[in-house]
Coordinates of C-alpha atoms (C1' of nucleotides) in Angstrom, one line a residue:
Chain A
X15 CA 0.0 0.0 0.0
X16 CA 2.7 2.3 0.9
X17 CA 4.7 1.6 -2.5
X18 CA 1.0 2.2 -4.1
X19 CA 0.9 5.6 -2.7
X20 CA 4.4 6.2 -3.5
X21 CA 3.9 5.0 -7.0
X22 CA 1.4 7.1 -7.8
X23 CA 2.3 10.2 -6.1
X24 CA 5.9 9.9 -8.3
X25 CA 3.5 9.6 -11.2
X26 CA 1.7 12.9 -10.2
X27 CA 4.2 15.2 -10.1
X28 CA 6.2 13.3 -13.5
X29 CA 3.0 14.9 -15.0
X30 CA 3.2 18.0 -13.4
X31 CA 6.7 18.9 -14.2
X32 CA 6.0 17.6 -17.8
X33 CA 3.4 20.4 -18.0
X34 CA 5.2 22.9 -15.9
X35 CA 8.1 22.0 -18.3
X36 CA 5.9 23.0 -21.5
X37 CA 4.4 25.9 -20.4
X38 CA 7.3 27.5 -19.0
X39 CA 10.5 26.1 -19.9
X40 CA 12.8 23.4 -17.9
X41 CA 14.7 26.6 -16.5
X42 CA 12.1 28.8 -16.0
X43 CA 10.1 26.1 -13.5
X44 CA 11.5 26.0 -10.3
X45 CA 11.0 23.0 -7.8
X46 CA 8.7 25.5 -5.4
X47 CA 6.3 25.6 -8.4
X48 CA 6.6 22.2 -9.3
X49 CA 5.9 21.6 -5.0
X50 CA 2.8 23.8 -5.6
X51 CA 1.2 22.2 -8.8
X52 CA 1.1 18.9 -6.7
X53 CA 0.8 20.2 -2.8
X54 CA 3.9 19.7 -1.4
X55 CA 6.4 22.0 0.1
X56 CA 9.8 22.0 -2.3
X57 CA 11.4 19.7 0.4
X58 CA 9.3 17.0 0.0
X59 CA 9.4 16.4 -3.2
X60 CA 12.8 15.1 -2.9
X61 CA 10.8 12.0 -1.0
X62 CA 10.2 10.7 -4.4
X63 CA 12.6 12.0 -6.7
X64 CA 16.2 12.8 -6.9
X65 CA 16.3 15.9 -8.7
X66 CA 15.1 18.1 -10.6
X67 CA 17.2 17.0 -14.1
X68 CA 16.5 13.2 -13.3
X69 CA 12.5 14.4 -14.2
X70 CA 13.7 15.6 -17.1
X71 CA 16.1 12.6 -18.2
X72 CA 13.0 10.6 -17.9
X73 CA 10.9 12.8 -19.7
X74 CA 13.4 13.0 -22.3
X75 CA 14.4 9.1 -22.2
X76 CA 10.8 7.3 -22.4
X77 CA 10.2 9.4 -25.1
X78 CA 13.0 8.6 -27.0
X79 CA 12.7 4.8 -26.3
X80 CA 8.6 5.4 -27.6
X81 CA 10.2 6.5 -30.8
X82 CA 12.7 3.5 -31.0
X83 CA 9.7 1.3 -30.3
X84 CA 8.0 2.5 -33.1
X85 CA 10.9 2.4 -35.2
X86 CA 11.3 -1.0 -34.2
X87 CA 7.7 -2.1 -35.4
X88 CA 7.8 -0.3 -38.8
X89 CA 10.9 -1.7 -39.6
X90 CA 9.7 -5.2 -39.3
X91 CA 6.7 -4.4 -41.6
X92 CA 6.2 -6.3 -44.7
X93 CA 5.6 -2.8 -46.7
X94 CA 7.0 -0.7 -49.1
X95 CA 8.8 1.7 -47.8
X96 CA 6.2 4.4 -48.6
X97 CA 4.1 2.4 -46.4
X98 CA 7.1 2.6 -43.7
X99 CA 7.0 6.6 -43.9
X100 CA 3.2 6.9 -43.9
X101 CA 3.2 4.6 -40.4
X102 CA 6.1 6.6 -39.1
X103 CA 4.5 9.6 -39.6
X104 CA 1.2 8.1 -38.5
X105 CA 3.7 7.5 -35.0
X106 CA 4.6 11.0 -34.8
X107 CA 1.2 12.1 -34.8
X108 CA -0.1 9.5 -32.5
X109 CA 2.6 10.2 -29.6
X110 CA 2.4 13.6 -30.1
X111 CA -1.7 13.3 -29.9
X112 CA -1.5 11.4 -26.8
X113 CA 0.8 12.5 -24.7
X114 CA 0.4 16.1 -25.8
X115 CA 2.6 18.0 -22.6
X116 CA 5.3 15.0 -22.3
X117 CA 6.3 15.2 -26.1
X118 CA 6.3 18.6 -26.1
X119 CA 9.1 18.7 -23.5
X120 CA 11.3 16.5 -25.1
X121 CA 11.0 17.7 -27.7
X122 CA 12.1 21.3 -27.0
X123 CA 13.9 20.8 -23.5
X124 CA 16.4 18.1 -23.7
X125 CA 18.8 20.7 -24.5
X126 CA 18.9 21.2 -21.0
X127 CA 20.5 17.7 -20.0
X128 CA 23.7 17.7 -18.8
X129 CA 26.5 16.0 -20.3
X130 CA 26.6 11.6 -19.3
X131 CA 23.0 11.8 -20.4
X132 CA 23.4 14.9 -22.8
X133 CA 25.5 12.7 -25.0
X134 CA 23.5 9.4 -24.3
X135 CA 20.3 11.0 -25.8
X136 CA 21.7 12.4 -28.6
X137 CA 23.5 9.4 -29.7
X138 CA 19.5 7.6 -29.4
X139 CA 18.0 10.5 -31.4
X140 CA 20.6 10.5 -34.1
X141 CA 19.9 6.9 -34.2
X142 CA 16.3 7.4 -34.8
X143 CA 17.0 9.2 -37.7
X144 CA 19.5 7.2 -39.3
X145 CA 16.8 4.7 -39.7
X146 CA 14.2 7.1 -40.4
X147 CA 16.4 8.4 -43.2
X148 CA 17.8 4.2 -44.5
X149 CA 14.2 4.0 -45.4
X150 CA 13.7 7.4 -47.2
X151 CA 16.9 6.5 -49.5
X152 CA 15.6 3.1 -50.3
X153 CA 12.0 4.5 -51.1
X154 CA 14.1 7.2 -53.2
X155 CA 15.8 4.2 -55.6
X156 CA 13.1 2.0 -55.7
X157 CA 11.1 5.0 -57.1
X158 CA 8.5 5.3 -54.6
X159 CA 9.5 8.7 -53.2
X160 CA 10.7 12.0 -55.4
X161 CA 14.6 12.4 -56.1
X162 CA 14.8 15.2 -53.2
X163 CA 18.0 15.2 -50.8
X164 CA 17.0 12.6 -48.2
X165 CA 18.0 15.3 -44.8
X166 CA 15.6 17.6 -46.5
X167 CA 12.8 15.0 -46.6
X168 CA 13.9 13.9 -43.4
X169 CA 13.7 17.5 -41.4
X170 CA 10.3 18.2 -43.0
X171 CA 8.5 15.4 -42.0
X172 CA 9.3 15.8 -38.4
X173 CA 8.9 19.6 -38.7
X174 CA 5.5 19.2 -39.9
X175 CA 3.9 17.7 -37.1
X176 CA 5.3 19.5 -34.5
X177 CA 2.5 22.1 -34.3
X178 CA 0.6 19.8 -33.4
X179 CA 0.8 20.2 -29.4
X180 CA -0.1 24.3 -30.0
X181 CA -3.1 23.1 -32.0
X182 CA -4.7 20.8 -29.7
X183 CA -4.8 22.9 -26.8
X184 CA -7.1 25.0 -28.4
X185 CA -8.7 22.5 -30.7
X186 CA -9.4 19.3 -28.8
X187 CA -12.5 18.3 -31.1
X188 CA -10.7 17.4 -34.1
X189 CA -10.8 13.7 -34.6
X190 CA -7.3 12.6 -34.4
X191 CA -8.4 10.4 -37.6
X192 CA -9.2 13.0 -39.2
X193 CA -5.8 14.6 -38.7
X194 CA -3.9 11.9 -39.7
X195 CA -5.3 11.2 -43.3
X196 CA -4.8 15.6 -43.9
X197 CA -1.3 15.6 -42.6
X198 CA -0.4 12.5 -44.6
X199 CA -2.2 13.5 -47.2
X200 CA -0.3 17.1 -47.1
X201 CA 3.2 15.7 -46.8
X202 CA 2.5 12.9 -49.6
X203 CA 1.3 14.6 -52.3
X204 CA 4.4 16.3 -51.8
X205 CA 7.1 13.6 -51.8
X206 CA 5.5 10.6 -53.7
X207 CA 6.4 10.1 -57.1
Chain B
X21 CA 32.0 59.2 -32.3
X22 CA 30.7 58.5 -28.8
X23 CA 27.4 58.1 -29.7
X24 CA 28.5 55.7 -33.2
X25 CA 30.8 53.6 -30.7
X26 CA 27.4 53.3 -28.8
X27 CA 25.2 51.9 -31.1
X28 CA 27.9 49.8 -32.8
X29 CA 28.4 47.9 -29.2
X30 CA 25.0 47.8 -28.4
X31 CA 24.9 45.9 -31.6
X32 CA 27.4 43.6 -30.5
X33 CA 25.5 43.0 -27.7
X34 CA 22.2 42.5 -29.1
X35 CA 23.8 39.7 -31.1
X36 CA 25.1 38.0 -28.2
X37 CA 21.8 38.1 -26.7
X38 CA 20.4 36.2 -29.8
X39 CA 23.1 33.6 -29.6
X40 CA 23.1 33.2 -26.1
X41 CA 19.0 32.8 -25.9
X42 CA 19.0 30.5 -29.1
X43 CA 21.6 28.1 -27.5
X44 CA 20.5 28.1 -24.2
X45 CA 17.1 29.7 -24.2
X46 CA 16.4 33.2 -22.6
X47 CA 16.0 31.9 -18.7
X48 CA 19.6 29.9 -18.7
X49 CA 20.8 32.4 -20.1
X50 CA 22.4 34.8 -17.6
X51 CA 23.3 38.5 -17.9
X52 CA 27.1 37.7 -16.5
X53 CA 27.1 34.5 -19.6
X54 CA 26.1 37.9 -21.8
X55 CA 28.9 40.2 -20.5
X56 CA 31.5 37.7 -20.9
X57 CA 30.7 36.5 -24.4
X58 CA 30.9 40.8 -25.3
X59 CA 34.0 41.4 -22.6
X60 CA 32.6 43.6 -20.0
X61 CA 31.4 43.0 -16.4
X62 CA 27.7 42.2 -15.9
X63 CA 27.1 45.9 -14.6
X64 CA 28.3 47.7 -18.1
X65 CA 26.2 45.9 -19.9
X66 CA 23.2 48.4 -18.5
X67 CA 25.1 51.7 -19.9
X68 CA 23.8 50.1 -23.3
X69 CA 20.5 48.1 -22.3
X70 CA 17.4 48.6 -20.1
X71 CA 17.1 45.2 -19.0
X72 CA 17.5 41.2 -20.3
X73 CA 13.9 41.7 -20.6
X74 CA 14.4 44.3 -23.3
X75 CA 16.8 42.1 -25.0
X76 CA 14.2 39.7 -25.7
X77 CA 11.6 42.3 -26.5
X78 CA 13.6 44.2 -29.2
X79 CA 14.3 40.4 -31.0
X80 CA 10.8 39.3 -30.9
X81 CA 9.7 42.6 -32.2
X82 CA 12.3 43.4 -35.1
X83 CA 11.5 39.4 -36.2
X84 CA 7.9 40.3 -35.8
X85 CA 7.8 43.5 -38.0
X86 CA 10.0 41.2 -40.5
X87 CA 7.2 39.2 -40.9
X88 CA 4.4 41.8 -41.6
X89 CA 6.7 44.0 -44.0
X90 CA 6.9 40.7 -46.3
X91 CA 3.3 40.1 -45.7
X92 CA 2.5 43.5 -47.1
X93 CA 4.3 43.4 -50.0
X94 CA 3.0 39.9 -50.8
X95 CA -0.3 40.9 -50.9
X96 CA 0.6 44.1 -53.1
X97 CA 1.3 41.1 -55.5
X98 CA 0.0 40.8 -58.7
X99 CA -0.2 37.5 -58.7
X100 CA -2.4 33.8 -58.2
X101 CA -3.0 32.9 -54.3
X102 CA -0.7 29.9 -54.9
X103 CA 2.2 32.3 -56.4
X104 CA 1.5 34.5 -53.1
X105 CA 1.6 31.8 -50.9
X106 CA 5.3 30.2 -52.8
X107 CA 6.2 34.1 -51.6
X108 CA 5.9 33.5 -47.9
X109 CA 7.4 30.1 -47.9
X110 CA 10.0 31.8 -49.7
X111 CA 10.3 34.7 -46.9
X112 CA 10.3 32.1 -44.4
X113 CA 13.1 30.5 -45.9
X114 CA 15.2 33.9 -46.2
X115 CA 14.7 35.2 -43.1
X116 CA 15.4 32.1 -41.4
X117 CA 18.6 31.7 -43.4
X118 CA 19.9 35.1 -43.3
X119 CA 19.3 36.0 -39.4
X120 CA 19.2 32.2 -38.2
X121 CA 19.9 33.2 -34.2
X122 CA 17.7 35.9 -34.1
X123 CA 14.9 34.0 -35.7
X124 CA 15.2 31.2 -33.4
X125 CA 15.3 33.1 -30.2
X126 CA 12.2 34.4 -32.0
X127 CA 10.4 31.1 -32.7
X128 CA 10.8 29.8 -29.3
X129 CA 11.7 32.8 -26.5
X130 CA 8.8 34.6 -26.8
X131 CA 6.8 33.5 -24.6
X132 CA 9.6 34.9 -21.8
X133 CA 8.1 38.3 -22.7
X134 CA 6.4 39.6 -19.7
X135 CA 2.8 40.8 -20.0
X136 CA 2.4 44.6 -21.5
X137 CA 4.7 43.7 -24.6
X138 CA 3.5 39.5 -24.7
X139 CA 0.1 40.5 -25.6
X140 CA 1.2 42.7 -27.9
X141 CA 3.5 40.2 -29.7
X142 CA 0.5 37.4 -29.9
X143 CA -1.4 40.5 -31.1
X144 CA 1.0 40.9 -34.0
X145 CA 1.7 37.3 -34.8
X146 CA -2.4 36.7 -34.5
X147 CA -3.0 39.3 -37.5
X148 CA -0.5 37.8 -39.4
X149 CA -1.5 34.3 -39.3
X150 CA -5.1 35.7 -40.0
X151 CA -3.6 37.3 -43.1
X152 CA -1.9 34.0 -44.1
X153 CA -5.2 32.3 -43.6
X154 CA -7.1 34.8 -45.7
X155 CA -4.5 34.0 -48.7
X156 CA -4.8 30.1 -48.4
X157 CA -8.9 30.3 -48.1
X158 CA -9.1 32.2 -51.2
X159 CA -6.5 30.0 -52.9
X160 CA -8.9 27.3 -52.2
X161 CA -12.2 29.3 -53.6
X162 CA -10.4 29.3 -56.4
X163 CA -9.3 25.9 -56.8
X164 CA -5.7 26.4 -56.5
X165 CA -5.2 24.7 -53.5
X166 CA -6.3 21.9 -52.4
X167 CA -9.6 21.3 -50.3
X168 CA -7.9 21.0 -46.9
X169 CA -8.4 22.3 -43.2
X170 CA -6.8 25.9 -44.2
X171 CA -5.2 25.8 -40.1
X172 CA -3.9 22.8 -41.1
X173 CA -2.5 24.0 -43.8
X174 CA -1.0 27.0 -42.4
X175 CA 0.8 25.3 -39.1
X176 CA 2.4 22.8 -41.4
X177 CA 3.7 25.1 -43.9
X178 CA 5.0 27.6 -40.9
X179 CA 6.7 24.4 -38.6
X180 CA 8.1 23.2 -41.9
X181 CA 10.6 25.5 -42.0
X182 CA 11.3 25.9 -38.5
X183 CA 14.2 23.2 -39.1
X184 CA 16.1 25.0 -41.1
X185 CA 18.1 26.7 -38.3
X186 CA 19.8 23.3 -36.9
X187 CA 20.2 22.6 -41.0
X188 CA 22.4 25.7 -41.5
X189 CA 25.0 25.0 -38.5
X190 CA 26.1 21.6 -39.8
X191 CA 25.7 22.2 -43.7
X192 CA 26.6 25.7 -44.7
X193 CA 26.7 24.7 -47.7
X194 CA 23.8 24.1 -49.4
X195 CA 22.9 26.7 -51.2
X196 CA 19.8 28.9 -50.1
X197 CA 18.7 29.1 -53.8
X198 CA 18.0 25.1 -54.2
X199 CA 17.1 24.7 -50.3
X200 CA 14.4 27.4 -51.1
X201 CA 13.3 25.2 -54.2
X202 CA 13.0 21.9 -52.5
X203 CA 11.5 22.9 -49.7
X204 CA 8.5 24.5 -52.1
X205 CA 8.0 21.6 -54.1
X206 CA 8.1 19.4 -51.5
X207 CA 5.4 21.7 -49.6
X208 CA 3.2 22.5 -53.0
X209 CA 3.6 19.2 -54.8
X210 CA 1.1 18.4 -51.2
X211 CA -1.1 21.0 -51.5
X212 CA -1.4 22.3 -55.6
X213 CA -4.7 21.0 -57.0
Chain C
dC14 C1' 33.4 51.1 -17.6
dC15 C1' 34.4 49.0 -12.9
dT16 C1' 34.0 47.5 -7.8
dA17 C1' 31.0 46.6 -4.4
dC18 C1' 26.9 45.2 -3.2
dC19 C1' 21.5 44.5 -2.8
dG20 C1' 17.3 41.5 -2.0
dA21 C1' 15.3 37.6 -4.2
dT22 C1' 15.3 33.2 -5.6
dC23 C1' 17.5 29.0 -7.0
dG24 C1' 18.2 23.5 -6.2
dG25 C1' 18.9 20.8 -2.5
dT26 C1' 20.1 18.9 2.5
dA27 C1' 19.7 18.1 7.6
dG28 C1' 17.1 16.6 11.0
dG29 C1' 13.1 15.2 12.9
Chain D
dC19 C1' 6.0 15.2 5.1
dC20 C1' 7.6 19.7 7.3
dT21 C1' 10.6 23.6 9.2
dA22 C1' 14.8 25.6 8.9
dC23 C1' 18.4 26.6 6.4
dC24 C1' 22.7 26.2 3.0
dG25 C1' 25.8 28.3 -0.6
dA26 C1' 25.3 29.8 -5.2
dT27 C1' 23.5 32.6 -8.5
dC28 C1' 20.1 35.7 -10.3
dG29 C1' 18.9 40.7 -12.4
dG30 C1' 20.0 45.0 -11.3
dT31 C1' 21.6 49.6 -8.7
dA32 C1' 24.8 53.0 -6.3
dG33 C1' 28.6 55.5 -6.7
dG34 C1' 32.5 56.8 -8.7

DNA sequence: CCTACCGATCGGTAGG
DNA sequence: CCTACCGATCGGTAGG
């Protein structure tokens, strides 16, 4: 019951400072508002963390490993590889759709990290997009994709969705189908052959 | 002479500012980080500038006023929607290319700005998205678009290009001419009827 | 343009 | 989980 409690109450403020990280920045939020947003004097929240750049790290890291996953999983499709793109992109959406405040941190505040777990994300994220850009190339020769420098394709695709945590704040009705076939629809008229 | 030595280290410093907030956003950044990267103790710096507040202010507003000068001479345009619309992607391109720090302490510092001048930014950047939209819902009336979500339509043309300032650190040399042409057909291939 | 310094706030610890 | 408190650092001012 106690680890329950714990459990949860370590789940709480993960959430909080995910939100308190959007809205205001990692160095702009300060563990007194963070202690606020959940109820707690400052002190206490180092009952159930360790500090204030390990809530980051694991904002930063399950995000990435989401990402991997996914990565994972499209790779192992039997699809062409426009098929690949269209489900990673279908991935980007669908992370950033659900877990709106989360992704939004990682996304813009793992600058922040400091340098054993700096490097360690970067070398996952540059990862990532080696893959990501192994199966632009090959749609590129096999003709599926337009002859455009692969980076470029690359950096617009993941561009392109990243508005998307601005948008449903304000828009939540949207059907998150519905979003998926316009983006999709957007970005591959552009880049299929 | 005093007063040109003046303005040309005020320049200086405004500069550093914009490097300093796009590398390690505007709240890590401190005003002793500022005065060393422009070699003078923290209290000099104030001879020149009001405040780090003003900093911020006078880069989200010269970006912002960037913006709306192109906007007005694109819709002096004689031209289709579509070629009106290639015109802004094209001015998104250029200014991020030609003033890459400044426009990325722009992109993603704002919202530091305290309240007096913030409203008055969202003001600015509110008419000019509105403006944008006008451009794309004609384009669509018209059939030279296609029939999509114009918000849509607008977020993922503006987030498109928002890449473009970690592209120009590693790769200066790529020329602006053919970035600026792959990016557009990438985008219009997507959304010309 | 500097030295000296201000009050406020930071992340975090001690001790209970 | 709290009170009390730490040293460090913050943006900025006084005074020369």
């Amino acid at each position: 019951m106690t680890s329950t409690v714990a459990k949860s109450k370590k789940k709480i403020i993960m959430e909080a400072a995910a939100r308190l990280f959007r809205d205001k920045g990692y160095s702009a939020s300060s563990m007194r508002d963070l202690a606020k947003a959940v109820n707690l004097k400052a002190s206490s929240l180092y009952n159930h963390i360790q500090s204030k750049e390990a809530l980051l790290q694991e904002i930063c890291f399950n995000n990435a490993h989401r990402f991997l996953q996914g990565m994972n999983e499209v790779e192992k499709m039997e699809a062409s590889h426009l098929e690949k793109i269209k489900a990673l992109i279908r991935l980007h959406i669908e992370i950033a759709a659900t877990d709106i405040t989360s992704i939004t941190a990682f996304n813009d505040e793992w600058r922040h990290l400091k340098d054993p777990h700096l490097t360690r994300f970067l070398r996952l994220r540059k990862s990532y997009e080696q893959r990501f850009l192994v199966l632009i190339k090959i749609g590129i020769e096999k003709g599926e994709i337009k002859d455009m420098d692969p980076q470029l394709i690359l950096f617009t695709l993941f561009s392109s969705v990243r508005w998307l945590y601005d948008w449903h704040r304000k828009d939540r009705e949207t059907e998150l189908s519905s979003l998926e076939k316009q983006i999709t629809e957007l970005l591959l008229g552009g880049i299929k052959a």
